[in-house]
Each structure stands twice: as C-alpha cells, then as structure tokens.
Amino acid sequence: MDKLIHDDKGTTTISNDGATIMKLLDIVHPAAKILVDIAKSQDAEVGDGTTTVVLLTGEFLREAKPFVEDGVHPQLIIRAFRIAANLLVKKVRELAMSIEGKSLEEKKTLLEKCAATTLSSKLVGGEKEYFAKMVVDAVTTLGEDSRLSMIGMKKVQGGTMRDSFLVKGVAFKKTFSYAGFEQQPKKFENPKILLLNLELELKSEKENAEVRLSDPAQYQSIVDAEWNIIYEKLDKCVKSGAKIVLSRLAIGDLGTQYFADRDVFCAGRVMEEDLQRVAIATGGSIQTTVNNIVPEVLGECEIFEERQVGNERFNIFTGCPRGQTATIVLRGGADQFIEEAERSLHDAIMIVRRALKNSTVVAGGGAIDMELSRYLRQHARTIAGKSQLFINSYAKALEVIPRQLCENAGFDATDVLSKLRQKHGQGEGALYGVDINTGGIVDTYANFVWEPAVVKINAITAATEAACLVLSVDETIKNPKSESAQGEGAANAMAGRGRGGMAMRGRGGRGMRRR
C-alpha cells in the first residue's frame, strides 16, 4: 500500500519507498530518528529494502520488549541478537546463488528478474516487465562506470506509462530560446559539439568604468568595440567547426540569430548536470573561453535531433562514442505519479547496479526470511542458557516480512505462514515464499522473484544494529537549560493566547475595567 504524505507547505507526496516516507515524516522522538537514519543508510548503500529495515527493527524491539519488562538485562539480549545476526549473514551467503560467468544476454534476463521483483510492490508494478527491461538496458549502457548521475531521469506529463522511453545518450528539455531559434536546423548527423561555460550576449561593463570623451565621434568607437567583442566570440565558435553550441549561461538573441544564419544549432542556459553528461558521453570538454578552441575539446555524436515529447521539446543526442550515459524519459498522468515512478525506478537502478557488482541473488517473497527463521530456531535449541529464548524471539521477528507480504496482498497471514513453516520445516522447501497472486505458497526462486543477497545482508545487519542501539539505552536525559532557553520564547508567545484567555474568564479579564 502507498502512503500519502502532506506537509505544512501543502505539497503532497504519494510513495511507498521506505526511505522517502521516513525522510518526509517530521519525527521528534530521539529513538525513532535512528530508524530514519538506517532507512537512509540502506537507501544509500543498496537502494532498496528500506521498508524491510524499518520493519525488522520494529519487530526485533517488539520481541525484546517482554524480556526487558521481565527484568532481563538488555546486554544479554544485545549479545544474543548480535550472535544471531552474524549467523544469518553467513547463512545468507551460503544460500545465495551466483549469476556470474553467464553470457551478457543471460545476465540481462537475470537482472531483469531482480529489477521486476523490486518494482512489483511499487505503483508501476503493472508494467514491471517493461520498466525492468528499460532499467537493465540503462545500467548496462553505462559499462564499468556505473555512477548514478550518468542516468538522467526526465519527467513529462501526459501520455501513459508505456510512452516512457529510454535514450541511449543524453536528452534534455529545450532551453529558453530567443528570436531566430526556429530558423536553426533541428537535426544533424555526426556533428561536432562545442560546450561552453560563458555567456554569448552583449554585456554592460561590470565595474563602474568611466570613459571621458573629448570628441563625440569617439563614442561610436566605444560602442563598436562592444559589438566587435561579441562578434569575435561568435565567429570563433563557428570557425571551430562545431555545429552544435551548448552553454551553461545565456546565449542572447544576437547570438541565436548569428548561429541560425550559419546553420548552427545553439542552446543556452543548459542545466549543469545535463552539460556534464553531454561532455562525458560525447567526449568533449567544457570551455570557459572561446579563444584557440582546438579540435580535441569538441565532442561528437552520431545523431542529434530535436523531438516533440508530449507538449515539451527535447534535444536528443544518440550514438555517442563514449556511450556511458542513458536518459529515461518518464510519461504519466499526474505529477505525483511520475515522481513516484521516478523513485521506483531509482530503487530498481540501484538494485541492478548492485547485482552487477555482487552477482549473488537469494529467493525473495519472504522465502529467505522463513528459511533464516527456521535455521535460527534449530540453532537456538543447541544453546544452553537464556540466549536460547532471545535467539528464538529473533527468529520469530524475521517472520514479519512474509506476514506483511500476505497482509498487503489481502490474504490471511496466519494460514500462509503455517503452510510456509511446514514447508520449510520439511527441509526441502528452502525456496518457498508467499505467492501473492493466489494467496498460497510457491517456489519463488523458480518464479524469478529474486533479490540481491547484499540487500538482505545489509538489511539484517542495519536492523540489528539499530535495535541493539535502542536496547542499550537505559535512560533518556534532557538538557533542561537548552530547553528553557527555547521554552521561554515559546511561553511568552503562548501567554497571549493561552494564559491571557484563561485570565479573561477568571477575573473579568486583565485589560477590562472592574465595575
């Protein structure tokens, strides 16, 4: 299910990405802030499994609560939890299956399965195969350099989800343009591209310069000088052989007209990140001056064109020689919907990147959690002492994932969990998880519900650390001094409303004349 978060400024966000929800909540409780931090860390480290982390931590603490209330020392619980977490990490590594050593095509299909698993719980779940393929294509285009900033996401309202497309290259919205823009050619093959970080328009002097003239005729020479400077700049751009000129700063109407006459395409005020991506993809480098432009600093691509997408125009560079960048153009009805789609794809991209690097996967759909839970229960029986109870409760906490999956799909969790326990207990059902389509159980590995092992390992260690951190606190201390300093200001402000109002009722009001 998704959450709709509404803040003071009136912006509405609809999301079911754990980290996004946690970031947007206005949390005051100090212990709850820890949960926000682990969700953020999971998001940064793996990109997915943020909800899992928060759920597990809450469940670990819930299981530990009765023990603490019965007077067990928290350190004993912490020790047992840590042992359990280490055992689990080892077990996950044992259970994980590697997807190394396959051909690129096979690997792609395997990665698509991982991406589809991530997307299935999101709003775009209905089109998960379509988007999974798109994400895998985008990530594999990057090659070795899998920096997130190399995948651009552009959002255009209108159309359906299916109208979203992937550009193997760079695409950005048409920038603000001046007169003369429409006369420029809108399509080039194998053009040279010049990237600038300076403005090509008439500028008044920045310093308060003062020029004394003895003869009015000299005034013309000063005006001419200004024009000559800009014409010289424009001339150098054209002479460099570039057919496309992009600049981070403005290219004025004079420049636009000048380039249009010479069949050169120009765009000013291009976003910094788009310019960086064009530079990396086309092999050009951004120049801060137009003097002596050598051919080495010009980028190139196979095809440049301006295309209409919805009611926006996009400048699209494809067939880039360095090729290590991709742009996903997302379409959809409402703004919130497109934003949620962007967040979902971000999770999927992170997962595919991780799976490419650490190519081991485990069965998803609660299968791995049930298997770990069974393994811990068995292990707990071999331990003497109190920690047997604690490790048992830790094992019980792991069942929250399959239980939550059943509830979210609208099935009876108790039924499904008993089936799963029985299957895993027999010893051969290690890959069985929740089947959210029928409400039964299914071999999730065979049905390609996979997630990278690194997600699970990270989730278990982060959740255990957070739970232990909360358990290890036995006293909360507030610093009254810092509070009273803040409090006085607030109290004075309140006095007008609160106390003043009270007084009015009590004694006929402060400011009123007594009769």
Coordinates of C-alpha atoms in Angstrom, one line a residue:
M1 CA 0.0 0.0 0.0
D2 CA 1.1 3.6 -0.6
K3 CA 1.3 6.5 1.8
L4 CA 0.1 10.0 1.1
I5 CA 2.2 12.5 3.0
H6 CA 1.0 16.0 3.2
D7 CA 3.3 18.7 4.7
D8 CA 3.0 22.2 6.1
K9 CA 3.8 23.8 2.7
G10 CA 0.9 21.9 1.2
T11 CA 2.9 19.6 -1.0
T12 CA 1.6 16.1 -1.4
T13 CA 3.8 13.1 -1.9
I14 CA 2.5 9.6 -2.6
S15 CA 5.1 7.0 -2.1
N16 CA 5.8 3.5 -0.8
D17 CA 9.5 3.8 -0.8
G18 CA 10.5 3.4 2.9
A19 CA 13.4 6.0 2.8
T20 CA 11.2 8.7 1.1
I21 CA 8.5 8.3 3.7
M22 CA 10.9 8.3 6.6
K23 CA 12.6 11.5 5.3
L24 CA 9.3 13.3 4.9
L25 CA 8.0 12.5 8.4
D26 CA 8.5 15.1 11.0
I27 CA 9.9 12.9 13.7
V28 CA 10.6 14.3 17.2
H29 CA 11.3 11.2 19.2
P30 CA 15.0 10.6 19.5
A31 CA 14.8 6.8 19.3
A32 CA 12.6 7.0 16.2
K33 CA 15.2 9.2 14.5
I34 CA 17.5 6.1 14.5
L35 CA 15.0 4.3 12.2
V36 CA 15.1 7.2 9.8
D37 CA 18.9 7.0 9.7
I38 CA 19.0 3.3 9.0
A39 CA 16.4 3.7 6.2
K40 CA 18.6 6.4 4.7
S41 CA 21.7 4.3 5.0
Q42 CA 20.0 1.3 3.4
D43 CA 18.9 3.7 0.6
A44 CA 22.4 5.0 0.1
E45 CA 24.2 1.6 0.3
V46 CA 21.8 -0.7 -1.6
G47 CA 18.9 1.5 -2.8
D48 CA 16.2 -1.0 -2.0
G49 CA 14.9 -2.8 1.1
T50 CA 14.4 0.4 3.1
T51 CA 11.0 -0.7 4.3
T52 CA 12.4 -4.1 5.2
V53 CA 15.0 -2.5 7.5
V54 CA 12.4 -0.4 9.4
L55 CA 10.0 -3.3 9.7
L56 CA 12.7 -5.7 11.0
T57 CA 14.0 -3.1 13.6
G58 CA 10.5 -2.5 14.9
E59 CA 9.9 -6.3 15.1
F60 CA 13.2 -7.0 16.9
L61 CA 12.3 -4.4 19.5
R62 CA 8.8 -5.7 19.9
E63 CA 10.2 -9.2 20.5
A64 CA 12.7 -7.9 23.0
K65 CA 10.2 -5.8 25.0
P66 CA 8.6 -8.6 27.1
F67 CA 12.1 -9.8 28.2
V68 CA 13.1 -6.3 29.3
E69 CA 9.9 -5.9 31.2
D70 CA 10.6 -9.2 32.9
G71 CA 13.8 -7.7 34.2
V72 CA 16.3 -9.4 31.8
H73 CA 19.4 -7.2 31.4
P74 CA 19.5 -5.6 27.9
Q75 CA 23.1 -6.5 27.4
L76 CA 22.2 -10.2 27.3
I77 CA 19.6 -9.6 24.7
I78 CA 22.0 -7.4 22.7
R79 CA 24.7 -10.1 22.8
A80 CA 22.2 -12.8 21.6
F81 CA 20.9 -10.6 18.8
R82 CA 24.4 -9.9 17.6
I83 CA 25.3 -13.6 17.5
A84 CA 22.1 -14.2 15.6
A85 CA 22.8 -11.5 13.1
N86 CA 26.3 -12.9 12.4
L87 CA 24.9 -16.4 11.9
L88 CA 22.3 -15.1 9.5
V89 CA 24.8 -13.2 7.4
K90 CA 26.8 -16.4 7.0
K91 CA 23.7 -18.4 6.2
V92 CA 22.6 -15.8 3.5
R93 CA 25.9 -16.2 1.9
E94 CA 25.5 -20.0 1.9
L95 CA 22.0 -19.8 0.4
A96 CA 22.8 -17.2 -2.2
M97 CA 23.1 -18.3 -5.8
S98 CA 25.7 -16.8 -8.1
I99 CA 24.8 -15.4 -11.5
E100 CA 28.5 -14.9 -12.5
G101 CA 30.0 -16.4 -15.6
K102 CA 26.9 -16.2 -17.8
S103 CA 26.8 -14.5 -21.2
L104 CA 25.7 -10.9 -21.4
E105 CA 22.2 -11.9 -22.7
E106 CA 21.6 -14.4 -19.9
K107 CA 22.9 -11.9 -17.4
K108 CA 20.5 -9.3 -18.7
T109 CA 17.5 -11.6 -18.3
L110 CA 18.6 -12.5 -14.7
L111 CA 19.0 -8.8 -13.9
E112 CA 15.6 -8.0 -15.3
K113 CA 14.1 -10.6 -12.9
C114 CA 15.8 -8.7 -10.0
A115 CA 14.5 -5.3 -11.2
A116 CA 11.0 -6.7 -11.7
T117 CA 11.0 -8.0 -8.1
T118 CA 11.8 -4.5 -6.8
L119 CA 9.2 -2.9 -9.0
S120 CA 6.4 -5.3 -8.2
S121 CA 5.5 -3.5 -4.9
K122 CA 5.5 -0.1 -6.5
L123 CA 2.9 2.0 -8.3
V124 CA 4.4 1.0 -11.7
G125 CA 4.1 -2.7 -10.8
G126 CA 1.6 -3.2 -13.6
E127 CA 4.2 -2.5 -16.2
K128 CA 7.1 -4.0 -14.3
E129 CA 8.5 -6.1 -17.2
Y130 CA 8.5 -3.1 -19.5
F131 CA 10.4 -0.9 -16.9
A132 CA 12.7 -3.7 -15.7
K133 CA 14.0 -4.1 -19.3
M134 CA 14.4 -0.4 -19.6
V135 CA 16.4 -0.1 -16.3
V136 CA 18.6 -3.0 -17.2
D137 CA 19.3 -1.5 -20.6
A138 CA 20.1 1.8 -19.0
V139 CA 22.5 0.3 -16.5
T140 CA 24.3 -1.9 -18.9
T141 CA 24.8 1.0 -21.3
L142 CA 26.9 2.7 -18.6
G143 CA 29.5 -0.1 -18.8
E144 CA 32.1 0.0 -16.0
D145 CA 31.4 3.5 -14.9
S146 CA 28.1 3.0 -13.0
R147 CA 27.8 6.4 -11.4
L148 CA 24.1 7.2 -10.7
S149 CA 24.5 10.7 -12.1
M150 CA 25.1 9.2 -15.5
I151 CA 21.5 8.0 -15.7
G152 CA 19.2 11.0 -16.3
M153 CA 15.5 11.0 -15.5
K154 CA 13.3 13.5 -17.3
K155 CA 9.6 13.8 -16.4
V156 CA 7.0 14.8 -19.0
Q157 CA 3.3 15.0 -18.0
G158 CA 0.7 13.4 -20.3
G159 CA 0.6 10.1 -22.1
T160 CA 0.6 6.7 -20.5
M161 CA 3.4 4.8 -18.6
R162 CA 4.0 2.9 -21.8
D163 CA 5.0 6.1 -23.6
S164 CA 8.1 6.3 -21.4
F165 CA 11.3 5.6 -23.3
L166 CA 15.0 5.2 -22.9
V167 CA 17.5 7.3 -24.8
K168 CA 21.0 5.7 -25.1
G169 CA 22.6 9.0 -24.9
V170 CA 21.6 12.4 -23.5
A171 CA 18.2 14.1 -23.7
F172 CA 17.2 17.3 -22.1
K173 CA 14.3 19.8 -22.4
K174 CA 14.6 22.5 -25.0
T175 CA 16.0 25.5 -23.1
F176 CA 14.6 29.1 -23.1
S177 CA 15.2 30.4 -26.6
Y178 CA 15.3 33.8 -28.3
A179 CA 14.2 35.0 -31.7
G180 CA 15.9 33.2 -34.6
F181 CA 15.8 29.9 -32.8
E182 CA 13.2 28.4 -35.2
Q183 CA 15.5 29.1 -38.2
Q184 CA 18.2 26.8 -36.9
P185 CA 18.4 23.3 -38.2
K186 CA 17.0 20.7 -35.8
K187 CA 18.8 17.6 -37.0
F188 CA 22.4 16.8 -37.6
E189 CA 24.4 13.7 -38.4
N190 CA 27.9 13.3 -36.9
P191 CA 28.0 16.9 -35.7
K192 CA 30.9 18.4 -33.7
I193 CA 29.6 19.8 -30.3
L194 CA 31.1 22.8 -28.5
L195 CA 30.3 23.0 -24.8
L196 CA 30.8 26.4 -23.1
N197 CA 30.5 28.0 -19.7
L198 CA 30.2 31.6 -20.8
E199 CA 27.5 33.9 -22.0
L200 CA 27.3 35.0 -25.6
E201 CA 25.4 38.2 -25.3
L202 CA 26.0 41.9 -25.1
K203 CA 27.1 42.8 -21.6
S204 CA 27.4 46.1 -19.9
E205 CA 30.7 46.6 -18.0
K206 CA 30.6 45.1 -14.5
E207 CA 32.9 47.6 -12.9
N208 CA 31.8 51.2 -12.7
A209 CA 34.0 52.2 -15.5
E210 CA 34.1 55.8 -16.6
V211 CA 35.2 56.9 -20.0
R212 CA 36.0 60.6 -20.7
L213 CA 35.4 61.6 -24.3
S214 CA 36.7 64.8 -25.8
D215 CA 35.0 64.3 -29.2
P216 CA 31.5 62.8 -29.8
A217 CA 32.9 60.8 -32.7
Q218 CA 34.9 58.7 -30.3
Y219 CA 31.7 57.5 -28.7
Q220 CA 30.9 55.4 -31.7
S221 CA 34.3 53.6 -31.5
I222 CA 33.4 52.5 -27.9
V223 CA 30.0 51.2 -29.0
D224 CA 31.7 49.4 -31.9
A225 CA 34.2 47.8 -29.6
E226 CA 31.5 46.2 -27.5
W227 CA 29.9 44.8 -30.7
N228 CA 33.2 43.6 -32.1
I229 CA 33.9 41.7 -28.9
I230 CA 30.8 39.7 -29.1
Y231 CA 31.0 39.2 -32.9
E232 CA 34.5 37.9 -32.5
K233 CA 33.4 35.4 -29.9
L234 CA 30.6 34.2 -32.1
D235 CA 32.9 34.0 -35.1
K236 CA 35.4 31.8 -33.1
C237 CA 32.6 29.4 -32.2
V238 CA 31.6 29.0 -35.8
K239 CA 35.2 28.7 -37.0
S240 CA 35.9 25.9 -34.6
G241 CA 33.8 23.7 -36.9
A242 CA 31.1 23.0 -34.3
K243 CA 27.6 22.5 -35.5
I244 CA 26.0 22.5 -32.0
V245 CA 26.9 25.1 -29.4
L246 CA 25.7 24.4 -25.8
S247 CA 26.3 26.9 -23.0
R248 CA 25.5 26.8 -19.3
L249 CA 24.9 30.6 -19.4
A250 CA 22.7 32.6 -21.7
I251 CA 23.1 32.8 -25.4
G252 CA 21.3 36.1 -26.3
D253 CA 19.1 36.9 -29.3
L254 CA 22.1 38.3 -31.3
G255 CA 24.0 35.0 -30.9
T256 CA 20.9 32.9 -31.7
Q257 CA 20.4 34.9 -34.9
Y258 CA 24.0 34.8 -35.9
F259 CA 24.2 31.0 -35.4
A260 CA 20.9 30.5 -37.3
D261 CA 22.3 32.3 -40.3
R262 CA 25.3 29.9 -40.3
D263 CA 23.3 26.7 -39.8
V264 CA 24.5 26.1 -36.3
F265 CA 22.2 24.9 -33.5
C266 CA 22.6 26.6 -30.1
A267 CA 21.1 26.3 -26.7
G268 CA 21.9 28.5 -23.7
R269 CA 21.2 28.0 -20.0
V270 CA 21.6 24.2 -20.2
M271 CA 21.4 22.6 -16.8
E272 CA 24.8 21.9 -15.3
E273 CA 24.2 18.1 -14.9
D274 CA 23.0 17.8 -18.5
L275 CA 26.0 19.6 -19.8
Q276 CA 28.3 17.3 -17.7
R277 CA 26.6 14.3 -19.1
V278 CA 26.8 15.5 -22.7
A279 CA 30.5 16.2 -22.1
I280 CA 31.1 12.7 -20.8
A281 CA 29.0 11.0 -23.5
T282 CA 30.4 12.9 -26.5
G283 CA 34.0 13.1 -25.3
G284 CA 34.0 16.9 -25.3
S285 CA 35.2 19.2 -22.6
I286 CA 33.5 22.3 -21.2
Q287 CA 35.3 25.5 -22.2
T288 CA 35.3 28.8 -20.3
T289 CA 36.7 30.8 -23.2
V290 CA 36.3 30.8 -26.9
N291 CA 39.9 31.6 -27.7
N292 CA 42.0 29.0 -29.5
I293 CA 39.5 26.2 -29.5
V294 CA 41.4 23.0 -30.5
P295 CA 39.5 20.1 -32.2
E296 CA 40.3 17.9 -29.2
V297 CA 37.8 19.8 -26.9
L298 CA 34.9 19.3 -29.3
G299 CA 32.5 16.4 -28.6
E300 CA 30.8 14.4 -31.3
C301 CA 27.8 12.1 -31.6
E302 CA 26.1 10.2 -34.5
I303 CA 22.7 11.8 -34.5
F304 CA 21.4 15.0 -32.8
E305 CA 17.7 15.9 -33.2
E306 CA 15.0 17.9 -31.5
R307 CA 11.9 15.8 -30.9
Q308 CA 8.5 16.6 -29.6
V309 CA 7.6 14.6 -26.4
G310 CA 4.1 15.4 -25.1
N311 CA 4.0 19.2 -25.2
E312 CA 7.7 19.6 -24.5
R313 CA 10.5 19.6 -27.0
F314 CA 13.6 17.5 -26.2
N315 CA 17.1 17.8 -27.6
I316 CA 18.4 14.3 -28.0
F317 CA 22.0 13.1 -28.6
T318 CA 22.3 9.5 -29.6
G319 CA 25.1 7.2 -30.8
C320 CA 27.7 8.8 -28.5
P321 CA 31.2 7.4 -28.9
R322 CA 31.9 7.2 -25.2
G323 CA 28.3 6.0 -24.7
Q324 CA 28.4 5.7 -21.0
T325 CA 25.2 7.5 -20.3
A326 CA 21.5 7.0 -20.7
T327 CA 18.4 9.1 -20.1
I328 CA 15.0 7.7 -19.2
V329 CA 12.1 9.9 -20.2
L330 CA 9.1 9.2 -18.0
R331 CA 5.5 9.8 -19.0
G332 CA 2.3 9.6 -16.9
G333 CA -0.8 11.4 -15.9
A334 CA -0.3 13.2 -12.6
D335 CA 2.8 14.8 -11.3
Q336 CA 2.8 12.8 -8.1
F337 CA 2.5 9.6 -10.1
I338 CA 5.5 10.5 -12.3
E339 CA 7.6 11.4 -9.2
E340 CA 6.7 8.0 -7.6
A341 CA 7.6 6.3 -10.8
E342 CA 11.0 8.1 -10.7
R343 CA 11.6 6.9 -7.1
S344 CA 10.6 3.3 -8.0
L345 CA 13.0 3.3 -11.0
H346 CA 15.7 4.7 -8.8
D347 CA 15.4 1.7 -6.5
A348 CA 15.4 -0.7 -9.5
I349 CA 18.5 1.0 -11.0
M350 CA 20.3 0.7 -7.6
I351 CA 19.4 -3.0 -7.4
V352 CA 20.6 -3.8 -10.9
R353 CA 23.9 -1.9 -10.2
R354 CA 24.4 -3.9 -7.0
A355 CA 23.5 -7.2 -8.7
L356 CA 26.0 -6.5 -11.5
K357 CA 28.8 -5.9 -8.9
N358 CA 27.9 -8.6 -6.3
S359 CA 26.3 -11.1 -8.5
T360 CA 24.6 -13.3 -6.0
V361 CA 20.9 -13.5 -5.5
V362 CA 18.5 -15.1 -3.0
A363 CA 14.9 -16.1 -3.3
G364 CA 12.6 -13.2 -2.5
G365 CA 8.9 -13.2 -1.5
G366 CA 9.7 -14.0 2.2
A367 CA 11.3 -17.3 1.3
I368 CA 14.8 -16.3 2.5
D369 CA 13.3 -14.8 5.7
M370 CA 11.4 -18.1 6.5
E371 CA 14.5 -20.2 5.9
L372 CA 16.6 -18.0 8.1
S373 CA 14.0 -18.1 10.8
R374 CA 13.9 -21.9 10.7
Y375 CA 17.7 -22.1 10.8
L376 CA 17.9 -19.8 13.8
R377 CA 15.2 -21.8 15.7
Q378 CA 17.1 -25.0 15.1
H379 CA 20.3 -23.3 16.1
A380 CA 18.7 -21.9 19.3
R381 CA 18.0 -25.5 20.5
T382 CA 21.7 -26.2 20.7
I383 CA 22.4 -23.3 23.0
A384 CA 22.1 -23.6 26.8
G385 CA 21.1 -20.6 28.9
K386 CA 18.9 -17.6 28.3
S387 CA 20.1 -16.7 24.9
Q388 CA 18.2 -19.6 23.6
L389 CA 15.0 -17.6 24.2
F390 CA 16.4 -14.4 22.7
I391 CA 17.6 -16.1 19.6
N392 CA 14.2 -17.8 19.3
S393 CA 12.4 -14.4 19.5
Y394 CA 14.8 -13.0 16.9
A395 CA 13.9 -15.9 14.6
K396 CA 10.2 -15.1 15.2
A397 CA 10.8 -11.5 14.3
L398 CA 12.1 -12.4 10.9
E399 CA 8.6 -13.8 10.0
V400 CA 7.3 -10.2 9.9
I401 CA 8.4 -9.9 6.2
P402 CA 6.2 -12.8 4.8
R403 CA 3.4 -11.8 7.2
Q404 CA 3.4 -8.3 5.9
L405 CA 3.5 -9.5 2.3
C406 CA 0.3 -11.6 2.9
E407 CA -1.4 -8.7 4.6
N408 CA -0.5 -6.3 1.8
A409 CA -1.8 -8.7 -0.8
G410 CA -5.0 -9.1 1.2
F411 CA -4.6 -12.7 2.3
D412 CA -4.8 -14.4 5.7
A413 CA -1.3 -14.2 7.1
T414 CA -1.7 -17.0 9.7
D415 CA -2.8 -19.5 7.1
V416 CA 0.0 -18.8 4.7
L417 CA 2.7 -18.6 7.5
S418 CA 1.7 -22.1 8.8
K419 CA 2.0 -23.5 5.3
L420 CA 5.4 -21.9 4.9
R421 CA 6.6 -23.1 8.3
Q422 CA 5.6 -26.6 7.5
K423 CA 7.2 -26.5 4.0
H424 CA 10.5 -25.0 5.4
G425 CA 10.4 -27.4 8.3
Q426 CA 10.5 -30.5 6.0
G427 CA 13.9 -29.3 4.9
E428 CA 13.4 -29.2 1.1
G429 CA 11.3 -26.0 0.9
A430 CA 14.1 -23.5 1.4
L431 CA 13.0 -21.6 -1.7
Y432 CA 9.3 -21.4 -0.9
G433 CA 7.7 -18.0 -0.2
V434 CA 4.4 -16.2 -0.4
D435 CA 2.5 -16.3 -3.7
I436 CA 0.7 -13.0 -3.7
N437 CA -1.4 -13.9 -6.8
T438 CA -3.2 -17.0 -5.3
G439 CA -2.6 -16.5 -1.6
G440 CA -0.8 -19.8 -1.4
I441 CA 2.9 -20.6 -1.3
V442 CA 5.2 -21.0 -4.3
D443 CA 8.8 -21.7 -5.2
T444 CA 9.8 -18.1 -5.5
Y445 CA 13.2 -18.8 -7.0
A446 CA 11.7 -20.8 -9.8
N447 CA 9.2 -18.0 -10.4
F448 CA 12.0 -15.5 -10.6
V449 CA 11.2 -13.5 -7.5
W450 CA 14.8 -12.7 -6.7
E451 CA 16.7 -10.1 -4.8
P452 CA 20.5 -9.5 -4.5
A453 CA 21.9 -11.1 -1.4
V454 CA 23.6 -7.8 -0.5
V455 CA 20.1 -6.3 0.2
K456 CA 19.3 -8.9 2.8
I457 CA 22.7 -8.9 4.4
N458 CA 22.7 -5.1 4.7
A459 CA 19.1 -5.1 6.0
I460 CA 19.8 -7.6 8.7
T461 CA 22.9 -6.0 10.0
A462 CA 21.5 -2.5 9.9
A463 CA 18.2 -3.5 11.6
T464 CA 20.1 -5.5 14.3
E465 CA 22.5 -2.6 15.0
A466 CA 19.6 -0.2 15.3
A467 CA 17.6 -2.5 17.6
C468 CA 20.7 -3.0 19.8
L469 CA 21.3 0.7 19.9
V470 CA 17.9 1.4 21.3
L471 CA 18.1 -1.5 23.7
S472 CA 21.4 -0.4 25.1
V473 CA 19.9 2.9 26.2
D474 CA 18.6 2.8 29.8
E475 CA 18.0 6.4 30.5
T476 CA 17.0 9.4 28.4
I477 CA 18.4 12.7 29.7
K478 CA 17.2 16.1 28.5
N479 CA 19.2 19.2 29.0
P480 CA 16.7 21.5 30.7
K481 CA 18.9 24.5 30.2
S482 CA 18.8 24.4 26.4
E483 CA 15.1 23.6 26.6
S484 CA 14.2 26.5 28.9
A485 CA 16.0 28.9 26.6
Q486 CA 13.8 27.8 23.7
G487 CA 10.9 27.4 26.0
E488 CA 10.8 31.0 27.3
G489 CA 10.4 32.4 23.9
A490 CA 7.6 30.0 23.2
A491 CA 5.9 30.6 26.5
N492 CA 5.9 34.3 26.0
A493 CA 4.3 33.8 22.6
M494 CA 1.8 31.4 24.1
A495 CA 0.9 33.8 27.0
G496 CA -1.1 36.0 24.7
R497 CA -3.2 33.1 23.6
G498 CA -3.3 30.6 26.5
R499 CA -2.9 32.4 29.8
G500 CA -4.4 35.6 28.6
G501 CA -7.5 33.7 27.5
M502 CA -7.7 31.9 30.9
A503 CA -7.4 35.2 32.8
M504 CA -10.2 36.8 30.8
R505 CA -12.6 34.1 32.0
G506 CA -11.3 34.1 35.6
R507 CA -11.2 37.7 36.6
G508 CA -13.3 39.6 34.2
G509 CA -10.2 39.9 32.0
R510 CA -6.9 41.8 32.6
G511 CA -7.5 44.8 30.5
M512 CA -11.1 45.3 31.4
R513 CA -12.3 47.9 33.9
R514 CA -13.8 46.5 37.0
R515 CA -17.3 47.6 37.8

